[in-house]
Amino acid sequence: MRNRPVVITELPPSPEQEQSARMRRYALTMGIRVLCVIACLFVQGWWLLIPALGAVFLPYVAVVFANAVSRGGGRTVERPGAIEPRDPA
């Protein structure tokens, strides 16, 4: 068991916060994919390969990132030194 009290900064993010962050990551990755698809319409030659590969592989990357759940807790807080009593003299 734990001998010391739980510090609020050591708690993991709430499920709502974690889900919101994962949804933002997924939306950003899929937005980049849309840009890759649009770029495929305007790019010619061998350069077409770069946005085409992005359009093909970004959905996989987006799903993997969206399903990645953070396993670690929060950061440990560094505390200042002990409080020393003042001399009443």
Short mmCIF file of C-alpha atoms in Angstrom, two decimals:
data_model
loop_
_atom_site.label_atom_id
_atom_site.label_comp_id
_atom_site.label_asym_id
_atom_site.label_seq_id
_atom_site.Cartn_x
_atom_site.Cartn_y
_atom_site.Cartn_z
CA MET A 1 0.00 0.00 0.00
CA ARG A 2 0.87 3.63 -0.13
CA ASN A 3 2.26 5.33 2.98
CA ARG A 4 1.78 8.89 1.81
CA PRO A 5 -1.37 10.74 0.73
CA VAL A 6 -2.26 11.04 -2.94
CA VAL A 7 -1.35 14.41 -4.42
CA ILE A 8 -3.89 15.81 -6.89
CA THR A 9 -1.16 16.51 -9.47
CA GLU A 10 -0.30 12.79 -9.57
CA LEU A 11 -3.76 11.83 -10.83
CA PRO A 12 -4.17 10.93 -14.50
CA PRO A 13 -6.38 13.12 -16.70
CA SER A 14 -10.12 12.52 -16.48
CA PRO A 15 -11.70 10.20 -19.08
CA GLU A 16 -13.41 13.19 -20.70
CA GLN A 17 -10.12 15.08 -21.04
CA GLU A 18 -8.34 12.04 -22.42
CA GLN A 19 -11.11 11.34 -24.94
CA SER A 20 -11.16 14.98 -26.02
CA ALA A 21 -7.40 14.96 -26.61
CA ARG A 22 -7.63 11.73 -28.62
CA MET A 23 -10.47 13.14 -30.74
CA ARG A 24 -8.46 16.30 -31.46
CA ARG A 25 -5.45 14.17 -32.49
CA TYR A 26 -7.65 12.08 -34.81
CA ALA A 27 -9.30 15.15 -36.36
CA LEU A 28 -5.91 16.80 -36.95
CA THR A 29 -4.50 13.69 -38.63
CA MET A 30 -7.58 13.28 -40.83
CA GLY A 31 -7.43 16.99 -41.72
CA ILE A 32 -3.87 16.46 -42.93
CA ARG A 33 -5.16 13.50 -44.96
CA VAL A 34 -7.77 15.71 -46.64
CA LEU A 35 -5.00 18.13 -47.57
CA CYS A 36 -3.03 15.21 -49.04
CA VAL A 37 -6.03 14.16 -51.16
CA ILE A 38 -6.48 17.73 -52.41
CA ALA A 39 -2.73 17.98 -53.12
CA CYS A 40 -3.01 14.84 -55.27
CA LEU A 41 -5.23 16.83 -57.65
CA PHE A 42 -2.62 19.53 -58.21
CA VAL A 43 0.77 17.80 -57.92
CA GLN A 44 2.32 16.14 -60.97
CA GLY A 45 5.18 13.76 -61.62
CA TRP A 46 7.05 11.88 -58.91
CA TRP A 47 5.97 14.45 -56.33
CA LEU A 48 2.48 12.95 -56.54
CA LEU A 49 3.79 9.97 -54.62
CA ILE A 50 4.23 11.96 -51.38
CA PRO A 51 0.62 13.16 -50.92
CA ALA A 52 -0.71 9.84 -52.28
CA LEU A 53 1.20 7.88 -49.63
CA GLY A 54 -0.01 10.34 -47.00
CA ALA A 55 -3.62 9.87 -48.13
CA VAL A 56 -3.25 6.07 -48.00
CA PHE A 57 -1.37 5.63 -44.70
CA LEU A 58 -2.69 8.52 -42.58
CA PRO A 59 -6.01 6.79 -41.74
CA TYR A 60 -4.07 3.91 -40.15
CA VAL A 61 -1.87 6.35 -38.23
CA ALA A 62 -4.93 8.35 -37.12
CA VAL A 63 -6.68 5.26 -35.74
CA VAL A 64 -3.57 4.04 -33.94
CA PHE A 65 -3.05 7.46 -32.34
CA ALA A 66 -6.74 7.78 -31.43
CA ASN A 67 -6.75 4.38 -29.73
CA ALA A 68 -3.53 5.00 -27.81
CA VAL A 69 -4.48 5.48 -24.18
CA SER A 70 -1.92 7.08 -21.90
CA ARG A 71 -0.89 4.62 -19.22
CA GLY A 72 1.21 6.90 -17.01
CA GLY A 73 0.01 9.08 -14.19
CA GLY A 74 0.72 12.73 -13.70
CA ARG A 75 4.08 14.24 -13.02
CA THR A 76 5.60 14.12 -9.56
CA VAL A 77 5.66 17.47 -7.80
CA GLU A 78 8.97 18.68 -6.47
CA ARG A 79 8.43 20.11 -3.04
CA PRO A 80 10.48 22.92 -1.47
CA GLY A 81 12.58 22.30 1.61
CA ALA A 82 11.10 21.91 5.07
CA ILE A 83 9.67 24.92 6.86
CA GLU A 84 11.96 26.09 9.64
CA PRO A 85 10.44 27.68 12.75
CA ARG A 86 11.35 31.29 13.34
CA ASP A 87 13.36 32.23 16.43
CA PRO A 88 11.10 34.40 18.66
CA ALA A 89 14.06 36.40 19.97
#
